[in-house]
Amino acid sequence: MTDPGLSEKSDKEKQWKEERELVNRFFEVVRYQTTGFWDVHRCRAFWSTELPKVPPELLAPVLTELLTMGVASAFSDGEEKALKTMRKVFK
């Protein structure tokens, strides 16, 4: 007989691993999209099929990190330029 607690733990670990793989895939697609490595159709296919599989509680920290990286990158070009760009975006 198998231990139900062990089976449940194994299922949770498997689910966690699958979710982490999806989050890593999300990072990969964002990187490909920003570098122009993927065309629009390939990116749209990912956004419509794979992204909905990522749980929101995992996606929120990833999006926060990407936003932070984007803001840091923008400010590396100069504070005044970054603020000017942000003003254009939020108009």
Short mmCIF file of N, CA and C in Angstrom, two decimals:
data_model
loop_
_atom_site.label_atom_id
_atom_site.label_comp_id
_atom_site.label_asym_id
_atom_site.label_seq_id
_atom_site.Cartn_x
_atom_site.Cartn_y
_atom_site.Cartn_z
N MET A 1 0.83 -1.19 0.00
CA MET A 1 0.00 0.00 0.00
C MET A 1 0.87 1.25 0.00
N THR A 2 0.37 2.26 -0.62
CA THR A 2 1.10 3.52 -0.65
C THR A 2 0.57 4.44 0.44
N ASP A 3 1.45 5.24 0.96
CA ASP A 3 1.08 6.20 1.99
C ASP A 3 0.38 7.39 1.34
N PRO A 4 -0.88 7.71 1.72
CA PRO A 4 -1.58 8.83 1.09
C PRO A 4 -0.90 10.17 1.33
N GLY A 5 -0.27 10.33 2.47
CA GLY A 5 0.45 11.57 2.77
C GLY A 5 1.64 11.75 1.84
N LEU A 6 2.33 10.66 1.56
CA LEU A 6 3.49 10.70 0.66
C LEU A 6 3.04 10.99 -0.76
N SER A 7 1.94 10.37 -1.16
CA SER A 7 1.40 10.59 -2.50
C SER A 7 0.97 12.05 -2.68
N GLU A 8 0.32 12.60 -1.65
CA GLU A 8 -0.13 14.00 -1.71
C GLU A 8 1.07 14.94 -1.78
N LYS A 9 2.10 14.65 -1.00
CA LYS A 9 3.31 15.47 -1.01
C LYS A 9 3.97 15.41 -2.38
N SER A 10 4.02 14.22 -2.96
CA SER A 10 4.61 14.04 -4.28
C SER A 10 3.82 14.83 -5.34
N ASP A 11 2.49 14.80 -5.24
CA ASP A 11 1.65 15.55 -6.17
C ASP A 11 1.89 17.05 -6.05
N LYS A 12 2.02 17.53 -4.81
CA LYS A 12 2.26 18.96 -4.59
C LYS A 12 3.62 19.37 -5.15
N GLU A 13 4.63 18.52 -4.94
CA GLU A 13 5.96 18.81 -5.47
C GLU A 13 5.94 18.84 -7.00
N LYS A 14 5.21 17.90 -7.58
CA LYS A 14 5.10 17.85 -9.04
C LYS A 14 4.40 19.10 -9.57
N GLN A 15 3.31 19.50 -8.90
CA GLN A 15 2.58 20.70 -9.32
C GLN A 15 3.47 21.94 -9.17
N TRP A 16 4.22 22.04 -8.06
CA TRP A 16 5.10 23.18 -7.84
C TRP A 16 6.16 23.24 -8.93
N LYS A 17 6.71 22.08 -9.28
CA LYS A 17 7.74 22.02 -10.32
C LYS A 17 7.17 22.47 -11.67
N GLU A 18 5.97 22.01 -12.00
CA GLU A 18 5.33 22.42 -13.25
C GLU A 18 5.07 23.93 -13.28
N GLU A 19 4.62 24.48 -12.15
CA GLU A 19 4.36 25.91 -12.09
C GLU A 19 5.65 26.71 -12.22
N ARG A 20 6.71 26.25 -11.58
CA ARG A 20 8.01 26.94 -11.69
C ARG A 20 8.50 26.91 -13.14
N GLU A 21 8.29 25.79 -13.82
CA GLU A 21 8.69 25.70 -15.22
C GLU A 21 7.91 26.70 -16.07
N LEU A 22 6.63 26.88 -15.77
CA LEU A 22 5.83 27.87 -16.50
C LEU A 22 6.32 29.29 -16.24
N VAL A 23 6.67 29.57 -14.98
CA VAL A 23 7.19 30.90 -14.65
C VAL A 23 8.52 31.14 -15.37
N ASN A 24 9.39 30.14 -15.37
CA ASN A 24 10.66 30.26 -16.09
C ASN A 24 10.43 30.46 -17.58
N ARG A 25 9.44 29.77 -18.11
CA ARG A 25 9.08 29.93 -19.52
C ARG A 25 8.59 31.35 -19.79
N PHE A 26 7.82 31.89 -18.84
CA PHE A 26 7.33 33.26 -18.96
C PHE A 26 8.51 34.23 -19.06
N PHE A 27 9.50 34.08 -18.18
CA PHE A 27 10.70 34.91 -18.24
C PHE A 27 11.39 34.78 -19.59
N GLU A 28 11.49 33.56 -20.07
CA GLU A 28 12.15 33.30 -21.35
C GLU A 28 11.43 34.01 -22.49
N VAL A 29 10.10 33.92 -22.50
CA VAL A 29 9.32 34.55 -23.56
C VAL A 29 9.46 36.07 -23.50
N VAL A 30 9.43 36.63 -22.29
CA VAL A 30 9.60 38.08 -22.16
C VAL A 30 10.95 38.49 -22.71
N ARG A 31 11.97 37.72 -22.38
CA ARG A 31 13.32 38.03 -22.88
C ARG A 31 13.37 37.93 -24.40
N TYR A 32 12.79 36.87 -24.95
CA TYR A 32 12.76 36.72 -26.41
C TYR A 32 12.00 37.85 -27.08
N GLN A 33 10.89 38.24 -26.45
CA GLN A 33 10.07 39.29 -27.05
C GLN A 33 10.79 40.64 -27.01
N THR A 34 11.46 40.93 -25.92
CA THR A 34 12.14 42.22 -25.81
C THR A 34 13.38 42.31 -26.68
N THR A 35 13.99 41.17 -26.97
CA THR A 35 15.18 41.19 -27.83
C THR A 35 14.83 41.04 -29.30
N GLY A 36 13.55 40.80 -29.59
CA GLY A 36 13.13 40.65 -30.98
C GLY A 36 13.43 39.28 -31.55
N PHE A 37 13.79 38.33 -30.67
CA PHE A 37 14.13 36.98 -31.12
C PHE A 37 12.91 36.23 -31.65
N TRP A 38 11.76 36.47 -31.04
CA TRP A 38 10.52 35.82 -31.48
C TRP A 38 9.68 36.78 -32.27
N ASP A 39 8.94 36.25 -33.23
CA ASP A 39 8.01 37.10 -33.97
C ASP A 39 6.70 37.23 -33.17
N VAL A 40 5.86 38.12 -33.62
CA VAL A 40 4.63 38.44 -32.90
C VAL A 40 3.72 37.22 -32.78
N HIS A 41 3.61 36.43 -33.83
CA HIS A 41 2.70 35.28 -33.81
C HIS A 41 3.12 34.24 -32.77
N ARG A 42 4.40 34.03 -32.68
CA ARG A 42 4.91 33.05 -31.71
C ARG A 42 4.65 33.52 -30.28
N CYS A 43 4.85 34.82 -30.03
CA CYS A 43 4.59 35.37 -28.70
C CYS A 43 3.11 35.30 -28.37
N ARG A 44 2.26 35.65 -29.32
CA ARG A 44 0.81 35.61 -29.07
C ARG A 44 0.35 34.20 -28.75
N ALA A 45 0.93 33.22 -29.42
CA ALA A 45 0.57 31.82 -29.14
C ALA A 45 0.88 31.48 -27.68
N PHE A 46 2.02 31.94 -27.20
CA PHE A 46 2.37 31.69 -25.80
C PHE A 46 1.41 32.40 -24.87
N TRP A 47 1.17 33.69 -25.13
CA TRP A 47 0.32 34.47 -24.23
C TRP A 47 -1.09 33.89 -24.14
N SER A 48 -1.59 33.34 -25.24
CA SER A 48 -2.97 32.84 -25.21
C SER A 48 -3.09 31.40 -24.71
N THR A 49 -2.03 30.61 -24.80
CA THR A 49 -2.13 29.21 -24.40
C THR A 49 -1.41 28.88 -23.09
N GLU A 50 -0.21 29.35 -22.92
CA GLU A 50 0.59 28.97 -21.75
C GLU A 50 0.39 29.88 -20.55
N LEU A 51 0.29 31.18 -20.78
CA LEU A 51 0.21 32.12 -19.67
C LEU A 51 -0.98 31.87 -18.75
N PRO A 52 -2.16 31.53 -19.26
CA PRO A 52 -3.28 31.27 -18.35
C PRO A 52 -3.04 30.11 -17.38
N LYS A 53 -2.07 29.26 -17.66
CA LYS A 53 -1.76 28.14 -16.77
C LYS A 53 -0.98 28.57 -15.54
N VAL A 54 -0.36 29.75 -15.59
CA VAL A 54 0.45 30.22 -14.47
C VAL A 54 -0.48 30.80 -13.41
N PRO A 55 -0.41 30.29 -12.17
CA PRO A 55 -1.27 30.82 -11.11
C PRO A 55 -0.92 32.28 -10.81
N PRO A 56 -1.94 33.11 -10.55
CA PRO A 56 -1.69 34.53 -10.28
C PRO A 56 -0.74 34.78 -9.12
N GLU A 57 -0.78 33.92 -8.09
CA GLU A 57 0.11 34.13 -6.95
C GLU A 57 1.58 33.93 -7.31
N LEU A 58 1.85 33.20 -8.38
CA LEU A 58 3.22 33.07 -8.86
C LEU A 58 3.56 34.16 -9.86
N LEU A 59 2.58 34.60 -10.60
CA LEU A 59 2.81 35.59 -11.64
C LEU A 59 3.05 36.98 -11.07
N ALA A 60 2.38 37.31 -9.98
CA ALA A 60 2.51 38.65 -9.39
C ALA A 60 3.96 38.98 -9.02
N PRO A 61 4.69 38.11 -8.30
CA PRO A 61 6.08 38.45 -7.99
C PRO A 61 6.96 38.56 -9.23
N VAL A 62 6.67 37.74 -10.23
CA VAL A 62 7.44 37.78 -11.47
C VAL A 62 7.23 39.11 -12.18
N LEU A 63 5.98 39.54 -12.27
CA LEU A 63 5.69 40.83 -12.91
C LEU A 63 6.30 41.98 -12.13
N THR A 64 6.27 41.89 -10.80
CA THR A 64 6.88 42.93 -9.97
C THR A 64 8.38 43.01 -10.24
N GLU A 65 9.02 41.85 -10.33
CA GLU A 65 10.46 41.83 -10.60
C GLU A 65 10.77 42.40 -11.98
N LEU A 66 9.97 42.02 -12.97
CA LEU A 66 10.19 42.55 -14.32
C LEU A 66 9.99 44.05 -14.37
N LEU A 67 8.97 44.54 -13.68
CA LEU A 67 8.73 45.98 -13.64
C LEU A 67 9.90 46.70 -12.97
N THR A 68 10.39 46.13 -11.88
CA THR A 68 11.53 46.72 -11.18
C THR A 68 12.76 46.75 -12.09
N MET A 69 12.99 45.65 -12.81
CA MET A 69 14.13 45.59 -13.73
C MET A 69 13.97 46.63 -14.83
N GLY A 70 12.74 46.78 -15.34
CA GLY A 70 12.48 47.76 -16.39
C GLY A 70 12.71 49.18 -15.93
N VAL A 71 12.25 49.49 -14.73
CA VAL A 71 12.44 50.84 -14.19
C VAL A 71 13.91 51.10 -13.94
N ALA A 72 14.61 50.11 -13.38
CA ALA A 72 16.05 50.27 -13.14
C ALA A 72 16.79 50.48 -14.45
N SER A 73 16.40 49.74 -15.47
CA SER A 73 17.03 49.89 -16.78
C SER A 73 16.75 51.27 -17.36
N ALA A 74 15.52 51.73 -17.21
CA ALA A 74 15.16 53.05 -17.72
C ALA A 74 15.97 54.14 -17.03
N PHE A 75 16.13 54.03 -15.73
CA PHE A 75 16.87 55.04 -14.99
C PHE A 75 18.37 54.97 -15.25
N SER A 76 18.85 53.83 -15.74
CA SER A 76 20.28 53.73 -16.06
C SER A 76 20.63 54.63 -17.24
N ASP A 77 19.63 54.96 -18.07
CA ASP A 77 19.85 55.87 -19.21
C ASP A 77 19.85 57.33 -18.78
N GLY A 78 19.49 57.57 -17.55
CA GLY A 78 19.44 58.93 -17.04
C GLY A 78 18.08 59.21 -16.43
N GLU A 79 18.11 59.83 -15.28
CA GLU A 79 16.87 60.07 -14.54
C GLU A 79 15.91 60.96 -15.30
N GLU A 80 16.41 62.02 -15.89
CA GLU A 80 15.53 62.95 -16.60
C GLU A 80 14.85 62.28 -17.79
N LYS A 81 15.61 61.49 -18.54
CA LYS A 81 15.04 60.78 -19.69
C LYS A 81 13.97 59.78 -19.24
N ALA A 82 14.24 59.07 -18.15
CA ALA A 82 13.28 58.09 -17.64
C ALA A 82 11.99 58.77 -17.19
N LEU A 83 12.12 59.88 -16.49
CA LEU A 83 10.93 60.60 -16.03
C LEU A 83 10.13 61.15 -17.20
N LYS A 84 10.81 61.62 -18.21
CA LYS A 84 10.13 62.13 -19.41
C LYS A 84 9.34 61.00 -20.09
N THR A 85 9.96 59.84 -20.20
CA THR A 85 9.29 58.69 -20.81
C THR A 85 8.09 58.28 -19.98
N MET A 86 8.22 58.25 -18.66
CA MET A 86 7.12 57.87 -17.79
C MET A 86 5.96 58.86 -17.92
N ARG A 87 6.26 60.12 -18.05
CA ARG A 87 5.20 61.12 -18.22
C ARG A 87 4.43 60.88 -19.51
N LYS A 88 5.14 60.52 -20.57
CA LYS A 88 4.48 60.23 -21.85
C LYS A 88 3.56 59.02 -21.71
N VAL A 89 4.03 58.00 -21.01
CA VAL A 89 3.25 56.77 -20.86
C VAL A 89 1.98 57.02 -20.06
N PHE A 90 2.08 57.82 -19.01
CA PHE A 90 0.93 58.02 -18.12
C PHE A 90 0.02 59.17 -18.51
N LYS A 91 0.24 59.80 -19.67
CA LYS A 91 -0.63 60.89 -20.12
C LYS A 91 -1.96 60.37 -20.55
#
